Coordinates of C-alpha atoms and ligand atoms in Angstrom, one line a residue:
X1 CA -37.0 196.9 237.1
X2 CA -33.2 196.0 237.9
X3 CA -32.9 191.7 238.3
X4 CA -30.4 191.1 240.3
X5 CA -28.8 187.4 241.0
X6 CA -25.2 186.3 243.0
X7 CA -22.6 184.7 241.1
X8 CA -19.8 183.0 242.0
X9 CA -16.6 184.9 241.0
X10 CA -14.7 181.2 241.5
X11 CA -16.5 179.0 239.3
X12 CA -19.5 181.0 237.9
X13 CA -22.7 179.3 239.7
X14 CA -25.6 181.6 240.0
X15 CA -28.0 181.6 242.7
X16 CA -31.3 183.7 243.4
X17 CA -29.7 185.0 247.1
X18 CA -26.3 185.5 248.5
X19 CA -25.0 182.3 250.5
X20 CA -21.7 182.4 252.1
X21 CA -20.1 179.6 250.6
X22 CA -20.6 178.6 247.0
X23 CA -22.7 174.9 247.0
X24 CA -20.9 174.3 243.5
X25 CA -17.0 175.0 243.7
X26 CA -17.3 175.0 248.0
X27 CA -15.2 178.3 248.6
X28 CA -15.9 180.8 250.9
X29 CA -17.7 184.2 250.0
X30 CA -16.9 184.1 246.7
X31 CA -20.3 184.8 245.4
X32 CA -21.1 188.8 244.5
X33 CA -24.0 190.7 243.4
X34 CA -24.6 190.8 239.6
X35 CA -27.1 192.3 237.3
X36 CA -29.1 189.9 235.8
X37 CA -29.0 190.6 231.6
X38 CA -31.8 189.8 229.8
X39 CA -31.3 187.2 227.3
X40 CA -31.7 188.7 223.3
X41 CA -34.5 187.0 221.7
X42 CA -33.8 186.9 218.4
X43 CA -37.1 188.9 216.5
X44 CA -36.8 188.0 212.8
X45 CA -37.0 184.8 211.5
X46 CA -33.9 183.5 209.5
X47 CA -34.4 182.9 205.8
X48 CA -34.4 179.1 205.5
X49 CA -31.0 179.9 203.0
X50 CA -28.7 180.4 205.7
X51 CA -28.8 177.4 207.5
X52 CA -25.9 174.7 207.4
X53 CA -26.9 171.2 206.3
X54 CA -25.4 168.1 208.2
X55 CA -22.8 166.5 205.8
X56 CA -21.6 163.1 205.7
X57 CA -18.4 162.6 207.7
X58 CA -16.5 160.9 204.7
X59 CA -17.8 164.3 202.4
X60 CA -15.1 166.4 204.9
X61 CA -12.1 168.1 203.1
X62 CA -9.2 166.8 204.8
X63 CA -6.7 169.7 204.9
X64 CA -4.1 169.1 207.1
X65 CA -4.0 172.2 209.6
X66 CA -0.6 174.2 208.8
X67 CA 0.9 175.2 212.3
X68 CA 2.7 178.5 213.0
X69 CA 6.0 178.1 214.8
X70 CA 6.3 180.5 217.5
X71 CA 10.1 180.0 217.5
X72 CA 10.1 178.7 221.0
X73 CA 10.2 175.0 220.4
X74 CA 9.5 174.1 224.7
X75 CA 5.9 175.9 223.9
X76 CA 5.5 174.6 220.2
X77 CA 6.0 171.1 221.3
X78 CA 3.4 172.0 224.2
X79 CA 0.9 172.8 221.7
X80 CA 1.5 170.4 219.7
X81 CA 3.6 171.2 216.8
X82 CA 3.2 175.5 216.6
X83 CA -0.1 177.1 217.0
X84 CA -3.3 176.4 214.5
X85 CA -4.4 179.4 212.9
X86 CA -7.9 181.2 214.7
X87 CA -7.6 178.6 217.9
X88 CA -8.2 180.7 220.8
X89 CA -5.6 180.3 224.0
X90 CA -5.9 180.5 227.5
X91 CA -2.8 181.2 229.2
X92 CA -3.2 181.1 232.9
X93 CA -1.1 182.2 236.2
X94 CA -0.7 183.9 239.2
X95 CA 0.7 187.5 238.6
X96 CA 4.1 187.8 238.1
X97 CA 5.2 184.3 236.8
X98 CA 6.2 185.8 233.2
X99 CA 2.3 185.4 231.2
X100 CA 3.3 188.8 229.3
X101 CA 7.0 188.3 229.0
X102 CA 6.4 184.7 227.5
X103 CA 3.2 186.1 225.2
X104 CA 5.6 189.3 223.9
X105 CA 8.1 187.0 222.9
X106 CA 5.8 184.8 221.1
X107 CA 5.0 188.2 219.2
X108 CA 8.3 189.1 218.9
X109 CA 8.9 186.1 216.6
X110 CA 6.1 185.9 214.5
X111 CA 6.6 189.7 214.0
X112 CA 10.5 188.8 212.8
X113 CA 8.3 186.5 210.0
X114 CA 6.6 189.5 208.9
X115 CA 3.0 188.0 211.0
X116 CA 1.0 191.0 211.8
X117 CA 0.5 191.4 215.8
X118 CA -1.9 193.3 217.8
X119 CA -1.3 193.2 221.5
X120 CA -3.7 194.7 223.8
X121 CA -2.8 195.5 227.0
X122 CA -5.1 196.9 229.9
X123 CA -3.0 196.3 232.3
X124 CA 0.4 198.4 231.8
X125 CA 0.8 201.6 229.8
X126 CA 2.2 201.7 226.0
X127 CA 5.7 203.1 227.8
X128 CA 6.1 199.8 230.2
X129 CA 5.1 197.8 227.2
X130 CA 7.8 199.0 225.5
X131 CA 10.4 198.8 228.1
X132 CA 10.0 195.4 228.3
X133 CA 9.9 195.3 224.3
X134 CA 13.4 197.1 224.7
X135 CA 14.9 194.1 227.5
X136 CA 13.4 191.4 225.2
X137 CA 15.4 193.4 222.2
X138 CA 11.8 193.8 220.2
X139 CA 11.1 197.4 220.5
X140 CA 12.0 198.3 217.3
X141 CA 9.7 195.4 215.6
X142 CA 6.5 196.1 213.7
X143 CA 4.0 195.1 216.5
X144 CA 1.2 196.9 217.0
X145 CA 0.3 197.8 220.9
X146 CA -2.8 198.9 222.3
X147 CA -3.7 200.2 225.6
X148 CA -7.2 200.1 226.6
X149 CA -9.6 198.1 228.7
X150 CA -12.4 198.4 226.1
X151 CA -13.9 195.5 224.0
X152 CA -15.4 198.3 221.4
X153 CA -11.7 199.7 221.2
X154 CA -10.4 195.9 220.6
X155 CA -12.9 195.4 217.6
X156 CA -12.2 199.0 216.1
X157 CA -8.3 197.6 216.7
X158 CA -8.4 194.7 215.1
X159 CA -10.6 195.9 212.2
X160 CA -7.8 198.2 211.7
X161 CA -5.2 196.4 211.8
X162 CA -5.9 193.1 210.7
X163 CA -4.0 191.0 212.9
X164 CA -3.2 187.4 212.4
X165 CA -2.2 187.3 215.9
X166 CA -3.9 188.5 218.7
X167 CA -2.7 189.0 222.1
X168 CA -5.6 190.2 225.4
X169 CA -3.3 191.0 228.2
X170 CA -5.5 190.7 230.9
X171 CA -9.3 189.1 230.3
X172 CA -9.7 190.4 233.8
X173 CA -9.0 193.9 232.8
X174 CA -11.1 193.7 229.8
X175 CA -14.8 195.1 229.8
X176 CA -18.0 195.4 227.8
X177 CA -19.4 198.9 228.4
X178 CA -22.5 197.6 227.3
X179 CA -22.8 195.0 230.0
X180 CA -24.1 196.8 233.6
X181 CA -21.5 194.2 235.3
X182 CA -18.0 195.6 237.0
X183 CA -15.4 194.7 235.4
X184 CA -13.7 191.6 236.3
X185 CA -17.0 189.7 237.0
X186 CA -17.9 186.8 235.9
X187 CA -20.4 187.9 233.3
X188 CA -17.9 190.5 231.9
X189 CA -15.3 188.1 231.5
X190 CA -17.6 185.9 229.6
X191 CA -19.0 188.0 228.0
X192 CA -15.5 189.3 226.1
X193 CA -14.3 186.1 225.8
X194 CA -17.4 184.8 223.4
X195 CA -16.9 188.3 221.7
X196 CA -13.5 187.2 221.3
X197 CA -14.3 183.7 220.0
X198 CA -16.7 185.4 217.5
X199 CA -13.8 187.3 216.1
X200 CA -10.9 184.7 216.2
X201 CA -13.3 182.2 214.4
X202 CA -14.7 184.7 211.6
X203 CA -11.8 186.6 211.1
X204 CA -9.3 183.4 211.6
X205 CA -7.2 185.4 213.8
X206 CA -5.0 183.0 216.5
X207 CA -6.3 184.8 219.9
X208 CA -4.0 184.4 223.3
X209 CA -6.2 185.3 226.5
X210 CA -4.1 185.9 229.6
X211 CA -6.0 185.3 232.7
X212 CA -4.9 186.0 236.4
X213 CA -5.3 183.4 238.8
X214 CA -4.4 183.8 242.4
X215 CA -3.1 181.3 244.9
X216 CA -6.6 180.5 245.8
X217 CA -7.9 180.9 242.8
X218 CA -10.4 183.7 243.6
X219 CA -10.4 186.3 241.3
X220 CA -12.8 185.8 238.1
X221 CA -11.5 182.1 237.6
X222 CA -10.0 181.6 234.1
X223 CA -12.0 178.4 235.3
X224 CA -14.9 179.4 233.9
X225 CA -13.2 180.0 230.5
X226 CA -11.8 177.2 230.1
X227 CA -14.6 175.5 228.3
X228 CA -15.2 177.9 225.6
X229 CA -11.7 178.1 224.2
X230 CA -9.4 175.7 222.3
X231 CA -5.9 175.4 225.0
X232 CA -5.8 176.1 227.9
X233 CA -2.2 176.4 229.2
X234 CA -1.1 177.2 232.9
X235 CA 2.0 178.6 234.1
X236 CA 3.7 177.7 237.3
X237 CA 6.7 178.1 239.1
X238 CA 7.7 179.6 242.6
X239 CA 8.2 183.2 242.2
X240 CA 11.1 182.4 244.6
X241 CA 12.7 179.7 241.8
X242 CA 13.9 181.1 238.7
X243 CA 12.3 178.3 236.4
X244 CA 8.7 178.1 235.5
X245 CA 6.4 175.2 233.6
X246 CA 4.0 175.9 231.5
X247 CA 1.6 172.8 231.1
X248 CA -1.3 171.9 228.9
X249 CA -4.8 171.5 230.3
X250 CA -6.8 171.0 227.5
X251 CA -5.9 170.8 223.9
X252 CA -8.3 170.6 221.2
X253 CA -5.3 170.6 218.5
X254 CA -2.8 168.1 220.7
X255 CA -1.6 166.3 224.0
X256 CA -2.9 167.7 227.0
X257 CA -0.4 167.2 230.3
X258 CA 2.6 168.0 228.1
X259 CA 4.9 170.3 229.7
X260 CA 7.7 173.1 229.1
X261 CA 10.4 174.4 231.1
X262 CA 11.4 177.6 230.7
X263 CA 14.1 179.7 233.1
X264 CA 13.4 183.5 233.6
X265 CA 16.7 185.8 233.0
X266 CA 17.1 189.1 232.3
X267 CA 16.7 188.8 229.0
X268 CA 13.0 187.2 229.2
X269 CA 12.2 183.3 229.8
X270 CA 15.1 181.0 227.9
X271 CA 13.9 177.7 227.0
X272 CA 15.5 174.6 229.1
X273 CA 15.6 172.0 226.8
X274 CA 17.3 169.5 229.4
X275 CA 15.2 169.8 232.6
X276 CA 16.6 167.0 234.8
X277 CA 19.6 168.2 234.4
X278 CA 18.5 171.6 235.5
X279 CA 16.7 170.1 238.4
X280 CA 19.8 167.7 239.7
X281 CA 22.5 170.6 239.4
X282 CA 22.5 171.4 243.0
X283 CA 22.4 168.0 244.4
X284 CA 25.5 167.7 247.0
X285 CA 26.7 163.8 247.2
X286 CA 26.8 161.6 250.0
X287 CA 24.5 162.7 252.5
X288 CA 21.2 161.4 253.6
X289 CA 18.2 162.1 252.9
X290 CA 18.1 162.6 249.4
X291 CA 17.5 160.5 246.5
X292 CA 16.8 161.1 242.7
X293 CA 13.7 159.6 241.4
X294 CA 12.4 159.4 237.6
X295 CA 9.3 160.6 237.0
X296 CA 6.7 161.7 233.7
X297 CA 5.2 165.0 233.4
X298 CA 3.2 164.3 230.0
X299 CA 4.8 162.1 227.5
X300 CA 8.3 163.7 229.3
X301 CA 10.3 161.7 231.8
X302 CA 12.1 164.0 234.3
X303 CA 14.5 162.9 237.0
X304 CA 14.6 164.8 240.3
X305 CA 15.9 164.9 243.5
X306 CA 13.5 164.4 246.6
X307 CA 15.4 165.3 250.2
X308 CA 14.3 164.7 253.7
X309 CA 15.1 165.4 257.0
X310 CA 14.5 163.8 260.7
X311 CA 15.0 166.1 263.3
X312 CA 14.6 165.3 267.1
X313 CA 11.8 167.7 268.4
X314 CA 11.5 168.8 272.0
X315 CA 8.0 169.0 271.5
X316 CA 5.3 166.0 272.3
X317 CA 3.4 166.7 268.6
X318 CA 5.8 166.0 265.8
X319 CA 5.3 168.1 262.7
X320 CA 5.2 166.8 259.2
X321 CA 6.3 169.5 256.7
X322 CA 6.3 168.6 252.6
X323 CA 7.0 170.9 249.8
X324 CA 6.2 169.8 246.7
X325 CA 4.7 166.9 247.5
X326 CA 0.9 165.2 248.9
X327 CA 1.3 165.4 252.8
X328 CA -1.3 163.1 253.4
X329 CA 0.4 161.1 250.7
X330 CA 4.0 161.5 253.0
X331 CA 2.0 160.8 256.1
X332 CA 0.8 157.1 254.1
X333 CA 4.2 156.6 253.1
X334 CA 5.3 157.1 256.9
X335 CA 2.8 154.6 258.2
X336 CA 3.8 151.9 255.8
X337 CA 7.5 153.2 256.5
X338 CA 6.5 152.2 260.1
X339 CA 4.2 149.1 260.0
X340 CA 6.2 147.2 257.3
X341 CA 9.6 147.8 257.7
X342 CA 9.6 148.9 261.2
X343 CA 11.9 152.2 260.9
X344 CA 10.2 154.3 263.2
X345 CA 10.2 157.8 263.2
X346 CA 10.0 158.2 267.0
X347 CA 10.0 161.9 267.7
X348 CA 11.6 163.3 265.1
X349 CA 9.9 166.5 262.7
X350 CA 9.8 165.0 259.2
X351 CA 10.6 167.8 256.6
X352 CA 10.2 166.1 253.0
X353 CA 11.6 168.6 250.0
X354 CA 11.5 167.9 245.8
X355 CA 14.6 170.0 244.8
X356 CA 14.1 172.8 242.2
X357 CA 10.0 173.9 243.4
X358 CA 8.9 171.3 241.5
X359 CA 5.2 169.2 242.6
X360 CA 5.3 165.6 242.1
X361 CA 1.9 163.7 241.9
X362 CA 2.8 160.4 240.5
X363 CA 2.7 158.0 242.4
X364 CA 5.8 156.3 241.0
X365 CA 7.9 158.5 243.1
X366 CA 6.6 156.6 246.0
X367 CA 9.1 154.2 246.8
X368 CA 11.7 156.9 246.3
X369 CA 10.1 158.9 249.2
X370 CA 10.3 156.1 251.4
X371 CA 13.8 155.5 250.5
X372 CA 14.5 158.9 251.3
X373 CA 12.8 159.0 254.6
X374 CA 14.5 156.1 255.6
X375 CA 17.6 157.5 254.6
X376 CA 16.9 160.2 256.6
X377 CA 15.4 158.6 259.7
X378 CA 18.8 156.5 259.7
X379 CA 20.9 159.1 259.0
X380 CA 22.2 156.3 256.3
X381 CA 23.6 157.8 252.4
X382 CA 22.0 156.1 249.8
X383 CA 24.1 155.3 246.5
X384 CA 24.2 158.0 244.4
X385 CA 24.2 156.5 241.3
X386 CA 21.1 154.9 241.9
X387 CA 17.5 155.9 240.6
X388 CA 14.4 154.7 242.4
X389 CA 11.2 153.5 240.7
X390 CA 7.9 152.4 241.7
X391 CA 4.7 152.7 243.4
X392 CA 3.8 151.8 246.7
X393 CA 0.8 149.4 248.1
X394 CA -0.7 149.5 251.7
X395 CA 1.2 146.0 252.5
X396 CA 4.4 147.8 251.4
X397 CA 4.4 146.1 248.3
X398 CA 6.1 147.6 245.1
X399 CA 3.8 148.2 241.7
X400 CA 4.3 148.6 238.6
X401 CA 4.4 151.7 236.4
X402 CA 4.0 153.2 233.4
X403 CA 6.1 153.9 230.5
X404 CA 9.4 152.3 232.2
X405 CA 11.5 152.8 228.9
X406 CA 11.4 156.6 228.4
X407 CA 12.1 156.6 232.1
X408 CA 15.2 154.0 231.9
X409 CA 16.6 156.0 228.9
X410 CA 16.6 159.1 230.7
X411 CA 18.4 157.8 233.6
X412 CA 21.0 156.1 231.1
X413 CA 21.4 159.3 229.8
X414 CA 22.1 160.7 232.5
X415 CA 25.1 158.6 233.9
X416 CA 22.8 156.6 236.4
X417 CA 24.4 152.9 236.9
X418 CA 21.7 151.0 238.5
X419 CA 17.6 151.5 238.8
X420 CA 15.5 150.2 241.5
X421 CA 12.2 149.6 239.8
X422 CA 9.1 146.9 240.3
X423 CA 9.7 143.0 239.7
X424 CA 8.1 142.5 236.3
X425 CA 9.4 145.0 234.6
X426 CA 13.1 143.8 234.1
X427 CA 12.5 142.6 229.9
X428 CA 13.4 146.3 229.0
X429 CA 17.4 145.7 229.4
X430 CA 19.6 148.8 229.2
X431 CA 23.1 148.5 228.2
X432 CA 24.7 150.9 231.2
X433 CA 22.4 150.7 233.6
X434 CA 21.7 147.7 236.7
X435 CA 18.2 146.8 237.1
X436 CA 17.5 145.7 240.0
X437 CA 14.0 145.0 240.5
X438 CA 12.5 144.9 243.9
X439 CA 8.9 143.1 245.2
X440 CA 8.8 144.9 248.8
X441 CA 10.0 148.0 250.5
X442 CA 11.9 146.2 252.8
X443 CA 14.1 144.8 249.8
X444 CA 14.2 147.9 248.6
X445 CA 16.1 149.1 251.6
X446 CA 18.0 146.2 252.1
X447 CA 19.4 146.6 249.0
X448 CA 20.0 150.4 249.4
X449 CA 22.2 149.5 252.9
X450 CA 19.6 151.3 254.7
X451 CA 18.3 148.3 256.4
X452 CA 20.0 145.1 258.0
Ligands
LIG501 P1 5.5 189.4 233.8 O1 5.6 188.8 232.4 O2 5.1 190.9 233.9 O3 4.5 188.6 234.6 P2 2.9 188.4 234.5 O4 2.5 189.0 233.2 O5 2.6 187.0 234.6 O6 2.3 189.1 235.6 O7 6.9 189.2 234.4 C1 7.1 188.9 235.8 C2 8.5 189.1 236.3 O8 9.5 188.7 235.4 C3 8.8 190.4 236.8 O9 8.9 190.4 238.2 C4 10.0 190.8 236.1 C5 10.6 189.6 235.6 N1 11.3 189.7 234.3 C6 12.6 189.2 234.3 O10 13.2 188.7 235.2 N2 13.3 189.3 233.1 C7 12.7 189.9 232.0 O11 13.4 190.0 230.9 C8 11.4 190.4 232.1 C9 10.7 191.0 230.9 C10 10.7 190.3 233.3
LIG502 MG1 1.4 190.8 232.9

């Protein structure tokens, strides 16, 4: 008789019956009917000769793994170092942010080295591939492309061709014809990706997965990959915004939290290999509301610009807009804005902006939002040549942060002249650049000329 079950297509949690909100991941009518496949027992016993013996840790070889270069040193420093032969790779994104663009260029290098490449592609037909080939000046490489949405026709592919690299453009589009599932479920998605793992792993072949994820995150979540393969990188970026970040989830082979910056053209992504400077290029000078603040994505300091704006509001609720940034986070900073400094923001609509589509989490950026807001809610310039460090407390007290040097050093280089930055942190003197360390907000913005 058919089993069925419902599965979540968000975060994979099974349940006997349908329920309208998944109890595990909490999102809405995400949960579908699926075919319930009977596990393989396994019938014959293996001959006791196959097994693998535990081994002392000392009795390990010690080989140092021997990375590939992809030629695009933003991603190779991502990873790492290059990419370790048979790790499997999740690259994840919302469609259209450049997941093929970025993994054909990664072929289109190793294929220059004379590294065999299969990429797979259910998703567009041989023709497309090779336009885009032809605008990433590639076409006329040896990489091998295959259009199909089969798994059978992958393994046939690969057997063929004996790839080193291995490129699945989409997991979502992939299927198992031997599963009952749709494709795009859960269990088909799964499913292919162990098959996957079984072949990068025997066959040492490096394996990129591209999976789909949508604003909400819906569609057969990459989520529920992400613990079976080795990296797990996602890309982001506003479609709107021409640069994009690729970050590192999980690394099994490196740092994780590292990021890249890459900036689409329309020659494919180009690498940015100074970001700040990329992310203060727009910044107009001597106007309020905007300040630049330093902070780390990773191991990598960046310096941006944060804007805000206080607008007067006929209406009797005042809205509180932020891009880019917490806005229950904005709404704290507000109320310590308003409790411990007394700057107000009587009934004005607080818009707060980070320049260049960037999202800031740190909370080191803290007492350069409030700087900015009081700029803003003053209508006062802050110096431009200043950057503005440091965390925030309830009492409106500044604390410390981490890694202050790599910071410092990028404001230095930069042209900065002076740094506002938490008390104890002044032993880490820079030749051209002021610190000026502050214990409260309201030195803070006495200093900045914002308050008397
Ligand atoms: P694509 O890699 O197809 O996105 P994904 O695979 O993540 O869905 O590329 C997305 C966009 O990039 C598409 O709108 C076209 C644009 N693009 C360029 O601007 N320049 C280029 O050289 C290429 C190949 C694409
Ligand atoms: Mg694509």
């Amino acid at each position: 008789m058919r089993k069925v079950h419902f599965v979540c297509q968000n975060c994979g949690y099974e349940s006997p019956r349908w329920l309208g909100r998944c109890p595990n991941c909490e999102s809405w009518n995400t949960l579908t009917e699926e075919e319930v496949i009977p596990k393989k027992l396994s019938s014959s016993k293996r001959s006791t000769d196959t097994y693998t013996s535990p081994k002392r840790l000392a009795e390990l070889s010690l080989t140092p793994v021997q990375r590939l270069k992809t030629g695009i040193d933003e991603l190779d420093r991502v990873l790492g170092g290059g990419i370790v032969p048979g790790s499997l790779l999740l690259l994840g994104g919302e469609p259209g942010i450049g997941k093929s663009t970025l993994l054909l260029q990664v072929c289109r290098n190793l294929a220059r080295n004379k590294i065999p490449v299969l990429y797979v592609t259910g998703e567009e037909s041989a023709e497309q591939v090779r336009l885009r080939a032809e605008r990433l000046n590639s076409s006329l490489l040896d990489i091998f492309v295959l259009c199909t949405i089969s798994l059978e026709d992958v393994v046939h592919g690969v057997n063929q061709v004996n790839p080193r690299i291995l490129v699945i453009d989409s997991i979502q589009t992939l299927t198992n014809p031997a599963l009952p599932s749709t494709p795009g479920s859960v269990a088909q998605v799964r499913d292919c990706t162990a098959e996957l793992l079984k072949l990068a792993k025997t066959q040492c072949i490096t394996t990129f997965i591209i999976g789909h994820v949508t604003k909400f995150g819906v569609i057969a979540g990459p989520k529920t990959l992400e613990h079976m393969v080795d990296t797990v990188l996602y890309f982001e970026g506003e479609t709107t915004y021409n640069y994009r970040i690729i970050r590192t989830v999980k690394n099994r082979y490196g740092p994780t939290n590292e990021i890249g910056v890459f900036e689409m053209t329309d020659i494919g992504l180009k690498e940015v290999s100074n970001p700040s400077e990329l992310f203060l290029s727009d910044r107009r000078r001597n106007v309020s509301g905007s300040v630049v603040v330093a902070t780390l994505e990773g191991t990598r300091p960046l310096l941006v610009e944060i804007q805000a704006l206080a607008a007067p509001t006929p209406f009797p609720l005042p809205q509180r807009i932020a891009t880019g940034f917490d806005l229950r986070r904005l709404s704290l900073l507000l109320g310590i804005l308003e409790r411990r400094a007394g700057i107000s923001t009587g009934n004005r609509d607080i818009f707060l902006n980070v320049a260049g589509g960037l999202k800031l989490t740190e909370p080191a950026v803290d007492l350069g939002v409030i700087c900015t807001l009081a700029s803003a809610i003053r209508n006062t310039p802050l110096p431009e040549d200043t950057v503005v460090i440091g965390e925030v407390g309830l009492a409106g007290e500044i604390r410390t942060v981490s890694r202050i040097e790599a910071r410092l050093n990028e404001a230095q280089r930069l042209g900065f002249k002076r740094a506002l930055l938490p008390p104890n942190l002044t032993k880490f003197k820079k030749s051209n650049i002021e610190l000026v360390p502050v214990e409260t907000i309201n030195s803070a913005l006495k200093y900045l000329g914002v308050k008397k």
